[in-house]
Coordinates of C-alpha atoms and ligand atoms in Angstrom, one line a residue:
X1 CA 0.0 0.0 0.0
X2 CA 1.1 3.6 -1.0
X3 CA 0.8 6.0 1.8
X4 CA 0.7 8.9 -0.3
X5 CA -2.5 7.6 -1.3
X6 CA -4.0 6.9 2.1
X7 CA -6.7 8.3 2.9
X8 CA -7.1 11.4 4.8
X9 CA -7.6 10.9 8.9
X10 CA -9.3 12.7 11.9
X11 CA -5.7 13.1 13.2
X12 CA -5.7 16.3 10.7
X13 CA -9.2 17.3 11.7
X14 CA -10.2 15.8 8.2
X15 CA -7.5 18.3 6.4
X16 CA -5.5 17.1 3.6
X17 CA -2.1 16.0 5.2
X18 CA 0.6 18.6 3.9
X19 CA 2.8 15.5 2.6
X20 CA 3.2 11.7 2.7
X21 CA 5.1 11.4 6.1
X22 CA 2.4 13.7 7.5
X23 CA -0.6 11.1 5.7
X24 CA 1.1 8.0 7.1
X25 CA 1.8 9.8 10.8
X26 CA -1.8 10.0 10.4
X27 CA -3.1 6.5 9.5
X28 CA -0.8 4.6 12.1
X29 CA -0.8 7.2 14.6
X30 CA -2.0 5.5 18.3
X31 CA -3.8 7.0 21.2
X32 CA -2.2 10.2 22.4
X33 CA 0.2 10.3 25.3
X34 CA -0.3 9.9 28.6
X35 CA 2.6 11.7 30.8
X36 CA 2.6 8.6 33.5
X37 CA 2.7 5.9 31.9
X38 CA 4.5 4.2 28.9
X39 CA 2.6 5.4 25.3
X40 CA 0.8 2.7 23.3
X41 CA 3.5 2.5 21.2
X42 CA 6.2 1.3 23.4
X43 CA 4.2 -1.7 24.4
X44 CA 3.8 -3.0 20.7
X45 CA 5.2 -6.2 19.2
X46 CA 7.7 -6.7 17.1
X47 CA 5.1 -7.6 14.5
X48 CA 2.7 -4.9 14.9
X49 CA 6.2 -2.4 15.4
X50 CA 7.0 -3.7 11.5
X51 CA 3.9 -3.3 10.6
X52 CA 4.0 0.4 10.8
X53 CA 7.5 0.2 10.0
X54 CA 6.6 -0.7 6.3
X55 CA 4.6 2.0 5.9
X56 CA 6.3 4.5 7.3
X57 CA 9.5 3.6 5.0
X58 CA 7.0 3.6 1.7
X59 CA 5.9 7.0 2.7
X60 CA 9.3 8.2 3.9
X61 CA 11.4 7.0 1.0
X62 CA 8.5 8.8 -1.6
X63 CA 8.6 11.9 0.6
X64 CA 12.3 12.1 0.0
X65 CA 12.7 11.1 -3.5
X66 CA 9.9 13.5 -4.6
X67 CA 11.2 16.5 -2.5
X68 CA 15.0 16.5 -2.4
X69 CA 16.7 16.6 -5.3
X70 CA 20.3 14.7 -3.6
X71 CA 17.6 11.3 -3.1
X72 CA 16.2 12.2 -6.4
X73 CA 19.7 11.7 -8.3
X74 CA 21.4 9.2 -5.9
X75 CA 18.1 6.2 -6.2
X76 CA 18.2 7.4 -10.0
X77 CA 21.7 6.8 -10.4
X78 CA 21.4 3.3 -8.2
X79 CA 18.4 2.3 -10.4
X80 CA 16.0 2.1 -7.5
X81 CA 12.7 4.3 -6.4
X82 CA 10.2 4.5 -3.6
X83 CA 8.2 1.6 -5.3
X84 CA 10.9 -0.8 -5.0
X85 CA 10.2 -1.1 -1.6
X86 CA 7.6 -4.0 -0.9
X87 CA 9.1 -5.3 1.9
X88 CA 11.5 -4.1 5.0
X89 CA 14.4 -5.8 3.8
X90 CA 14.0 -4.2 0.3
X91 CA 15.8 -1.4 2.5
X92 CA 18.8 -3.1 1.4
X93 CA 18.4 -2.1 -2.2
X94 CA 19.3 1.5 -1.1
X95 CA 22.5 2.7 -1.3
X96 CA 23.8 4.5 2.0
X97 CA 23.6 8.2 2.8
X98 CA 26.6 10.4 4.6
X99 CA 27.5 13.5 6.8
X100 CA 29.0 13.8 3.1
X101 CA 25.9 13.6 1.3
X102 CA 24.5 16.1 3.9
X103 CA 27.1 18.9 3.7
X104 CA 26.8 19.1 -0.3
X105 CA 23.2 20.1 0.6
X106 CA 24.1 22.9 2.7
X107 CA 22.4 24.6 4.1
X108 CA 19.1 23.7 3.3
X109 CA 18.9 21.8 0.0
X110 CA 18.1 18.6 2.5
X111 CA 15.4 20.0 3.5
X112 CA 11.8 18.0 2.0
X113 CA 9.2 20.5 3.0
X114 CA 8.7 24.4 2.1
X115 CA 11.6 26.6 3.9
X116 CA 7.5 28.2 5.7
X117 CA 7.0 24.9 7.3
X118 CA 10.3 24.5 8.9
X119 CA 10.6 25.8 12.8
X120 CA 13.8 25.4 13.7
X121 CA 17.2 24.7 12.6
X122 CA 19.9 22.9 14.8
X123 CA 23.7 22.1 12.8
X124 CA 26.5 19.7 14.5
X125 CA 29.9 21.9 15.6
X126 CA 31.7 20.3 12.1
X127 CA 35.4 20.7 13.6
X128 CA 36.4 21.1 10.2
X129 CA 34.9 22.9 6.7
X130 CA 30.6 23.4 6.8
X131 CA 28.7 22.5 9.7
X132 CA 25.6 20.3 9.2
X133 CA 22.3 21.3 8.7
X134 CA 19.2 20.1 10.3
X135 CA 15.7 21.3 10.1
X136 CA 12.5 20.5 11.6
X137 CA 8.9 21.2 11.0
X138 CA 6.2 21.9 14.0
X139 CA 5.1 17.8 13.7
X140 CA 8.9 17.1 13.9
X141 CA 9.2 19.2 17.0
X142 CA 6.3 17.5 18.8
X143 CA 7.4 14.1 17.8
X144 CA 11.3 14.8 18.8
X145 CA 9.7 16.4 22.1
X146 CA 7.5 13.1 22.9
X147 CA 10.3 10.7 22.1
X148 CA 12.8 12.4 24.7
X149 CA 9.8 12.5 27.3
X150 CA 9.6 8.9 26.6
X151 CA 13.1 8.3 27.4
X152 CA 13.1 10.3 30.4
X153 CA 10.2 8.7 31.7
X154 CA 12.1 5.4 30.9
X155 CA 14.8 6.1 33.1
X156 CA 12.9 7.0 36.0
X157 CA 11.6 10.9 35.5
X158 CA 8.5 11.7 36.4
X159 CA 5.8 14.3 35.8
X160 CA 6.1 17.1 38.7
X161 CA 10.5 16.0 39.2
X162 CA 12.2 19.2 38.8
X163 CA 15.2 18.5 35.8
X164 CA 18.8 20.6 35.8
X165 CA 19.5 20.7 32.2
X166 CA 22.9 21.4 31.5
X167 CA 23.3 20.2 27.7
X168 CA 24.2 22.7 25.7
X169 CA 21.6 25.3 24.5
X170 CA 22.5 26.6 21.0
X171 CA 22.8 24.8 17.6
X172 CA 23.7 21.7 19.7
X173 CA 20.9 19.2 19.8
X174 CA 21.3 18.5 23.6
X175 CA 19.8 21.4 25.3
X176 CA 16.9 22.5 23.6
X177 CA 16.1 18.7 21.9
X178 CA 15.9 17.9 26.1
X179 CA 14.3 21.1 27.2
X180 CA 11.0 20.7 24.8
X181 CA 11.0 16.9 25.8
X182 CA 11.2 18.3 29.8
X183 CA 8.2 20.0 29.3
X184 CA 6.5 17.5 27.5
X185 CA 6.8 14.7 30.2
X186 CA 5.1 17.5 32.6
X187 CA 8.2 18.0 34.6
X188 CA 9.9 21.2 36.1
X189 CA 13.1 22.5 33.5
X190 CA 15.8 24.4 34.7
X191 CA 17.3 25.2 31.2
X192 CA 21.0 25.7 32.5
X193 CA 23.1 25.0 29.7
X194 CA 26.7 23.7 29.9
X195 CA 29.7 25.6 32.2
X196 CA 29.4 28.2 34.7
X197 CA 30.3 25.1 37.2
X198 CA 30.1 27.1 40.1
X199 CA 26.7 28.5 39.6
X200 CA 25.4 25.1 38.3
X201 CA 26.4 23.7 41.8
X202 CA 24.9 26.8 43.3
X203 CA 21.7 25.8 41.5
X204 CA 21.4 22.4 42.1
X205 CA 22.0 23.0 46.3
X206 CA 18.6 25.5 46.1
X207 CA 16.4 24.8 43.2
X208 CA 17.1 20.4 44.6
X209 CA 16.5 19.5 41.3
X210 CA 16.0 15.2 41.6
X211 CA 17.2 15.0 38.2
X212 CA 19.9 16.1 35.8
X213 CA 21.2 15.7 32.2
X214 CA 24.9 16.3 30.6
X215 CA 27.2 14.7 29.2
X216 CA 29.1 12.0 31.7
X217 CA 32.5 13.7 31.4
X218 CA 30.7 17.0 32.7
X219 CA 28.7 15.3 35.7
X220 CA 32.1 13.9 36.9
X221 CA 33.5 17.3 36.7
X222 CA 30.3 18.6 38.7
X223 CA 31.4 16.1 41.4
X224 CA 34.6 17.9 41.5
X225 CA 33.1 21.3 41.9
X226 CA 30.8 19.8 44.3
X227 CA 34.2 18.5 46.5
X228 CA 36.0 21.8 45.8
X229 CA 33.2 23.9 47.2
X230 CA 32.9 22.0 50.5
X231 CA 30.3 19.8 49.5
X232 CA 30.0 16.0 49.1
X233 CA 28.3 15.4 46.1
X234 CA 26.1 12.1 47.6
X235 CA 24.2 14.6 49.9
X236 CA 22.6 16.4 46.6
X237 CA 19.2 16.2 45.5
X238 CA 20.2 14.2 42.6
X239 CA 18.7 10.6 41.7
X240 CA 18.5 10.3 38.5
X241 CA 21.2 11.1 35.7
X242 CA 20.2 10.9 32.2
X243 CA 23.8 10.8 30.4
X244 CA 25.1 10.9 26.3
X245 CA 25.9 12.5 23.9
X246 CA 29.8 10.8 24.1
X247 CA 31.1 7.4 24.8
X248 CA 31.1 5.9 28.3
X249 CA 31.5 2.4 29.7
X250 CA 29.8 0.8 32.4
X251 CA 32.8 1.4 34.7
X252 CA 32.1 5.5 34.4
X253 CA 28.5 4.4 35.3
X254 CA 29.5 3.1 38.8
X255 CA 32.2 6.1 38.7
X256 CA 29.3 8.5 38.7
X257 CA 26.9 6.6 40.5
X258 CA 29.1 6.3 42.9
X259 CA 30.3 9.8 43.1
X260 CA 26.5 11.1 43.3
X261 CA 24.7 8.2 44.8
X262 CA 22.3 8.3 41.8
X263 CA 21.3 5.8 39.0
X264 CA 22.8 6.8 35.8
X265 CA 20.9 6.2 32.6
X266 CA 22.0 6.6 29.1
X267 CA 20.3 7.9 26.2
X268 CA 21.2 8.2 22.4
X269 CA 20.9 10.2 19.5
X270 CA 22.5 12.3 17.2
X271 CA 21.4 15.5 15.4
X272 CA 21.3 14.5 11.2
X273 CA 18.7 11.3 13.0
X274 CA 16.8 13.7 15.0
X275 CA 19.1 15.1 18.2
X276 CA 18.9 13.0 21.9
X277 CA 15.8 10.4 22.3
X278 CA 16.7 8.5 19.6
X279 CA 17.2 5.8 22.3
X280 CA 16.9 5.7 25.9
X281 CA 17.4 3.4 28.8
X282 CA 15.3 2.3 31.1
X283 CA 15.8 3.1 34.5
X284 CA 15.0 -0.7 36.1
X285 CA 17.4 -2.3 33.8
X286 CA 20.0 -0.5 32.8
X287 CA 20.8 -2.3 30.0
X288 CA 21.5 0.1 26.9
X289 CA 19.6 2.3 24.7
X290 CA 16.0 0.6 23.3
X291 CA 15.7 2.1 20.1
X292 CA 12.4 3.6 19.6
X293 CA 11.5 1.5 16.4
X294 CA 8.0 3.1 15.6
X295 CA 10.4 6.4 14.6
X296 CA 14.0 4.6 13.3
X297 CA 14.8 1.5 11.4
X298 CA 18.1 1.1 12.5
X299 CA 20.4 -1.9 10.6
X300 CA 24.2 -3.0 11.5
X301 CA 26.3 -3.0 8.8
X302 CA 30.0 -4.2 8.5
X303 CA 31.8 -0.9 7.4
X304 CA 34.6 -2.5 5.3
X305 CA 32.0 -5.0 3.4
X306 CA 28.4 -2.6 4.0
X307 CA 27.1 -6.0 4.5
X308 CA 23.9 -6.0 6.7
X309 CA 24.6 -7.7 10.4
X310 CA 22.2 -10.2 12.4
X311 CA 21.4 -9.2 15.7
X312 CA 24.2 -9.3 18.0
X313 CA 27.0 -8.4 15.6
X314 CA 29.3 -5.3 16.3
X315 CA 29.3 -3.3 13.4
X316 CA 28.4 0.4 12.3
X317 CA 24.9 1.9 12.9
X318 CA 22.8 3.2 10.5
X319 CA 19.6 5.1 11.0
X320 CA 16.5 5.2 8.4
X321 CA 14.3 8.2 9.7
X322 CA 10.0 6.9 10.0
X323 CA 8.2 10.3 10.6
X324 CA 10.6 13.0 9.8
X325 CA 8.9 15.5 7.3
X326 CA 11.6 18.3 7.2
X327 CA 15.1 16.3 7.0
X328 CA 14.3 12.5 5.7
X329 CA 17.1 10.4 6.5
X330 CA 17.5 7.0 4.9
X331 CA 20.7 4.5 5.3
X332 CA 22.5 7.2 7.7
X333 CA 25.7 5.8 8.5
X334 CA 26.1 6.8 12.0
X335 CA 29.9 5.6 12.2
X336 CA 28.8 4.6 15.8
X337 CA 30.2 1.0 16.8
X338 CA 27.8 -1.2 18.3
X339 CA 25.5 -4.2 17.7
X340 CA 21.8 -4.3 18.2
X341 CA 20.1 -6.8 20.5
X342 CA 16.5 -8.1 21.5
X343 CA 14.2 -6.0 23.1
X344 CA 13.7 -6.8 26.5
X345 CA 11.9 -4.4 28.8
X346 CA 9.6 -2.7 25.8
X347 CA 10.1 -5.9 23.7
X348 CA 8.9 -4.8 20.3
X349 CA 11.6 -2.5 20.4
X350 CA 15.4 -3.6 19.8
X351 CA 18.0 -1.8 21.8
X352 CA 21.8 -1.3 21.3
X353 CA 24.6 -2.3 22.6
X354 CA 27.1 0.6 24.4
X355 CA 28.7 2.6 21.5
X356 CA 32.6 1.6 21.5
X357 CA 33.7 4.5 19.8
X358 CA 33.1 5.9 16.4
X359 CA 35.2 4.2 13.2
X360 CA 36.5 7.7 12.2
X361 CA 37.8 8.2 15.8
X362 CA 39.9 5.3 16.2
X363 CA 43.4 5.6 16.9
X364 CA 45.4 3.4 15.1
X365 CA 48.8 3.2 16.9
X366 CA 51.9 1.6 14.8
X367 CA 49.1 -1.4 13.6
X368 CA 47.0 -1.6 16.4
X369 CA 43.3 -0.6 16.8
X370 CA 42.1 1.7 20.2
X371 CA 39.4 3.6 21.4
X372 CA 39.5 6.0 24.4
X373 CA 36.6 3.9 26.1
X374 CA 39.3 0.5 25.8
X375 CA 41.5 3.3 28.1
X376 CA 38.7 4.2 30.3
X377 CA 37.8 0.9 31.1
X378 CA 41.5 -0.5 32.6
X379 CA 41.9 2.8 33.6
X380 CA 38.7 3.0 36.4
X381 CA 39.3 -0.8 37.2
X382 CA 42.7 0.4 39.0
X383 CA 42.6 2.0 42.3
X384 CA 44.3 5.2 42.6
X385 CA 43.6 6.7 39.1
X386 CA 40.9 9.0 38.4
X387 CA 38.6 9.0 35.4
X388 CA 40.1 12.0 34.0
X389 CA 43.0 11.2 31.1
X390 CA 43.8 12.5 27.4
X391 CA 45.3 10.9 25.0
X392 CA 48.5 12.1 23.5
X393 CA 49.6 11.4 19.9
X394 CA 53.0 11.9 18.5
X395 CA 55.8 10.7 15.9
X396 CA 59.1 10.2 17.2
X397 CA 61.6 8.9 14.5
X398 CA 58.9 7.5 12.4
X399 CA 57.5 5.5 15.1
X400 CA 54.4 6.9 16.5
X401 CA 53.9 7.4 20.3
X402 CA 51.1 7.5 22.7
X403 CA 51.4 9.0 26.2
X404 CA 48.5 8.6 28.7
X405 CA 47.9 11.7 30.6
X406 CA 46.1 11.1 33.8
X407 CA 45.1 12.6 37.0
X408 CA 45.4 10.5 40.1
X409 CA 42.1 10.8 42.8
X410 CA 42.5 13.4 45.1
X411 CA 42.9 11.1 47.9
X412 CA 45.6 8.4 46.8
X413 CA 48.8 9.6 47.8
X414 CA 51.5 10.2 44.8
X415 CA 53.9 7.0 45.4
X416 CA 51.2 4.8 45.4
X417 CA 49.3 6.2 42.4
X418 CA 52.8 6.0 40.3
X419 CA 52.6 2.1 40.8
X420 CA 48.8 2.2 39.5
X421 CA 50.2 4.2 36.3
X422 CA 52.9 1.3 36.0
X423 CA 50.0 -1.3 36.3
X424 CA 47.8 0.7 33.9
X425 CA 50.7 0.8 30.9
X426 CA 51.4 -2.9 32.2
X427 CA 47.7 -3.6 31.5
X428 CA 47.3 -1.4 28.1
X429 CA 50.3 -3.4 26.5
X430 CA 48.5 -6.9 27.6
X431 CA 45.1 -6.0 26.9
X432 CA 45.1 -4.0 23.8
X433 CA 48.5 -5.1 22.5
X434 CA 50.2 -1.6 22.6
X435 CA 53.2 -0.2 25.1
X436 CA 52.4 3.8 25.7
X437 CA 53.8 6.0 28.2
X438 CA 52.0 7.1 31.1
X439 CA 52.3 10.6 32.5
X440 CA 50.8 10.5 36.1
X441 CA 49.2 14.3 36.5
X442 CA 48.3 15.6 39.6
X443 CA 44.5 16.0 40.4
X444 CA 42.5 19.0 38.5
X445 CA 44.9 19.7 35.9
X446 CA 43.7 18.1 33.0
X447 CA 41.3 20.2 31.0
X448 CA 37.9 19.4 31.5
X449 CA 34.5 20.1 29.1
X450 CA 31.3 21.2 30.0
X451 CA 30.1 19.5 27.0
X452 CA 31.7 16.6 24.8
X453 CA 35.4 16.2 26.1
X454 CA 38.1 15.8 24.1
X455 CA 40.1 13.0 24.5
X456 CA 42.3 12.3 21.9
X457 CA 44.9 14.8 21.3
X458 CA 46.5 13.6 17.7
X459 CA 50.1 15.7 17.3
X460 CA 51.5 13.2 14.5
X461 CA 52.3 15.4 11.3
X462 CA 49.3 14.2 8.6
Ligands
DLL1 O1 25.2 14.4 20.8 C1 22.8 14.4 20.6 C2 22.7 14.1 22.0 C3 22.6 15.1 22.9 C4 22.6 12.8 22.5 C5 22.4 14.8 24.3 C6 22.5 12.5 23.8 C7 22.4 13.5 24.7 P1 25.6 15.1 17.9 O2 26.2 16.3 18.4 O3 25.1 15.1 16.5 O4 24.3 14.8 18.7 O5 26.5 13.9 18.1 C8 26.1 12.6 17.8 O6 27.5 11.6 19.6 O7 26.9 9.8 16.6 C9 27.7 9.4 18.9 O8 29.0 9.3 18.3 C10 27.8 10.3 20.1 N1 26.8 10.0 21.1 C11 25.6 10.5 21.3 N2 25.0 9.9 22.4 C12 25.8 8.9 22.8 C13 25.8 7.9 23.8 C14 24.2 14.5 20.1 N3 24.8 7.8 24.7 C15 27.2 11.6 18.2 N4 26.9 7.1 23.9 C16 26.8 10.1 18.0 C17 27.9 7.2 23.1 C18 27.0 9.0 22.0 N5 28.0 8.1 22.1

């Protein structure tokens, strides 16, 4: 069945939909929201889940290929169209889409819908050249805001819980993509953005806010400012963290719920797919991101071969868009690392594995293969070293060099946190296969973010 051709719904108040994503939004759309408890669409099965899934993709891949000329020319030039799509795993037929293929449409030549019906505009930082563009009509707005209320409520929040929000406000997904879904869910936002560490600490001691979101790097910095003013951070408010927007292992989970006596959920997304809320976790299990599958079909693919994965397979993630009019997204490849795996507390609904790191961000040291979260991980199991380190790249007579930079805790005196930096380059060279230097550096002198940190600091000439 065509969406495009679907009949028009009540959900319009019997008005023509303004295009196909709108029409099929329409003629699977469920019962609205309530704040409390889970919505309709979390609790469906797998089947009913694909169900919508097909049509969604039909109207989504028609809504693209008729509005964006980029679609238009890449499916033409791939001999494929919207029809070609009978089935989900026709999907496979389509060739892949790229930050790439996004930045030659910039800044709004992505864009499906009239530049009148698009609200707002968010772009990713783009270290290098043209940032990237995304757009979003009023429906997209609504629907981003519901999806992060979903994921809030998820991982504990609840309608009437007063939320610090200290993602970033700005072009940055983060603090505006959580604020809207704040309000949604019927809880109290204090929009606070990222930095201004002492006032944020100021804030959370008198506004006892039960909840906050940043990135995990920044909470742990938080916990220092908490320390540094006096104050231990277990006696906050705080119960609930709802953490992304960067890699972090399960050992900075019990860093940070340790540091804050809190429960530390995750939650996904990134800005060309929709912004945060692409995935949440839920606060009973804590066992990764469910990916809310009535809004993404996301696949695995191998990123040498761009072979799709089965379940369980580590591989790169890539995003097809369901109900986004403005910016369509089909085959995004995320260059996220992880594997997808059954659905377990909203079962219909797969969820993901951590993300390891991102395939453009790893380090390849004279033949080896590393992520920062392979560091993080020895790094937190040894006693004495903080979670605060940078990695340090350089060249030194052709052979190239990595020095771990990190802090040792407050509390472990320096002799004794030299033989954990011996253990931790004893453990780097057995576990990942790699001998680095470690320089041990005294407690708060590595810099820290108030949004993404950096941790890789690459000084080999290109
Ligand atoms: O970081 C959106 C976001 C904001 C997510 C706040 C969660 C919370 P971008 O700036 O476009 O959007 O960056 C997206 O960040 O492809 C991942 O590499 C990384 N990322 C996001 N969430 C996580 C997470 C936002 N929970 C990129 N774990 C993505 C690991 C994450 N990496």
């Amino acid at each position: 069945m065509s969406i495009a051709t679907a009949p028009e719904t009540s959900a319009t108040g019997g008005q023509q939909p303004r295009n196909a994503v709108a029409a099929a939004i329409a003629a699977t759309e469920l019962a609205p929201t309530n704040r409390a408890k889970p919505d309709a669409a979390e609790l469906l099965s797998t089947e009913e889940i694909e169900a919508i899934q097909l049509k969604r993709l039909q109207a989504t891949l028609r809504h693209a290929y008729d509005n964006i000329d980029a679609y238009r020319e890449l499916y033409d030039a791939h001999g494929v169209g919207p029809d070609d799509l009978q089935s989900l795993e026709d999907l496979a037929k389509f060739p892949f889409t790229d930050k790439e293929f996004l930045r030659n449409a910039y800044p709004f030549k992505s864009f499906a819908v009239p530049m009148d019906e698009v609200r707002r505009i968010h772009a990713s930082s783009g270290t290098t050249g043209k940032p990237t563009v995304v757009g979003y009509t009023e429906g997209d707005i609504d629907r981003w805001a519901t999806l992060l209320a979903r994921c809030l409520r998820y991982s504990g929040v609840r309608p009437g819980d007063i939320v610090h929000n200290a993602y970033g406000y700005g072009l940055f997904t983060g603090g505006l993509g959580a604020h809207y879904g704040i309000e949604k869910l019927g809880a109290t936002v204090i929009p606070m953005s990222g930095g201004q560490t002492e006032k944020q600490i100021q804030l959370i001691q008198d506004f006892k806010p039960r909840v906050i979101l940043c990135t995990p790097t920044y909470l742990l910095a938080l916990a220092d400012a908490f320390r540094n003013a006096g104050l231990d951070p277990r006696e906050s408010s705080l119960e609930i963290g709802v953490l992304g927007a960067e890699p972090w292992t399960e050992e900075m989970r019990h860093e940070i719920e340790q540091a804050f006596n809190i429960k530390a959920c995750d939650i996904y997304g990134l800005s060309e797919v929709m912004g945060p809320g692409v995935g949440g976790e839920s606060w009973a299990n804590q066992d990764g991101c469910t990916l809310w599958e009535d809004h993404f079909r996301p696949e695995i693919i191998d990123p040498m071969t761009e072979e799709v994965l089965p379940l369980g397979h580590h591989g790169e993630l890539v995003f097809t868009t369901l109900t986004k009019e403005a910016l369509p997204i089909i085959r995004y490849r995320t260059h996220d690392l992880t594997r997808l795996l059954p659905g377990t507390e909203r079962s219909g609904h797969r969820r993901m594995g951590r993300i390891t790191g991102r395939s453009d961000d790893m380090i390849i040291l004279r033949g080896v293969n590393l992520f920062p979260t392979q560091i993080e991980e020895i790094a937190l199991g040894i006693e004495g070293l903080s979670p605060h380190f940078q990695l340090e790249l350089t060249r030194l007579n052709r052979m190239d060099q990595m020095t771990v930079h990190i802090e040792r805790r407050p509390e472990t005196p320096r002799e004794q946190a030299e033989q954990a930096a011996a253990e931790l380059g004893r453990q780097i060279k057995v576990k990942i296969g790699s001998s680095c230097q470690i320089n041990l550096a005294e407690p708060d002198t590595l810099a820290r973010s108030s949004g993404k940190l950096r941790r890789v600091y690459d000084k080999r000439p290109k």
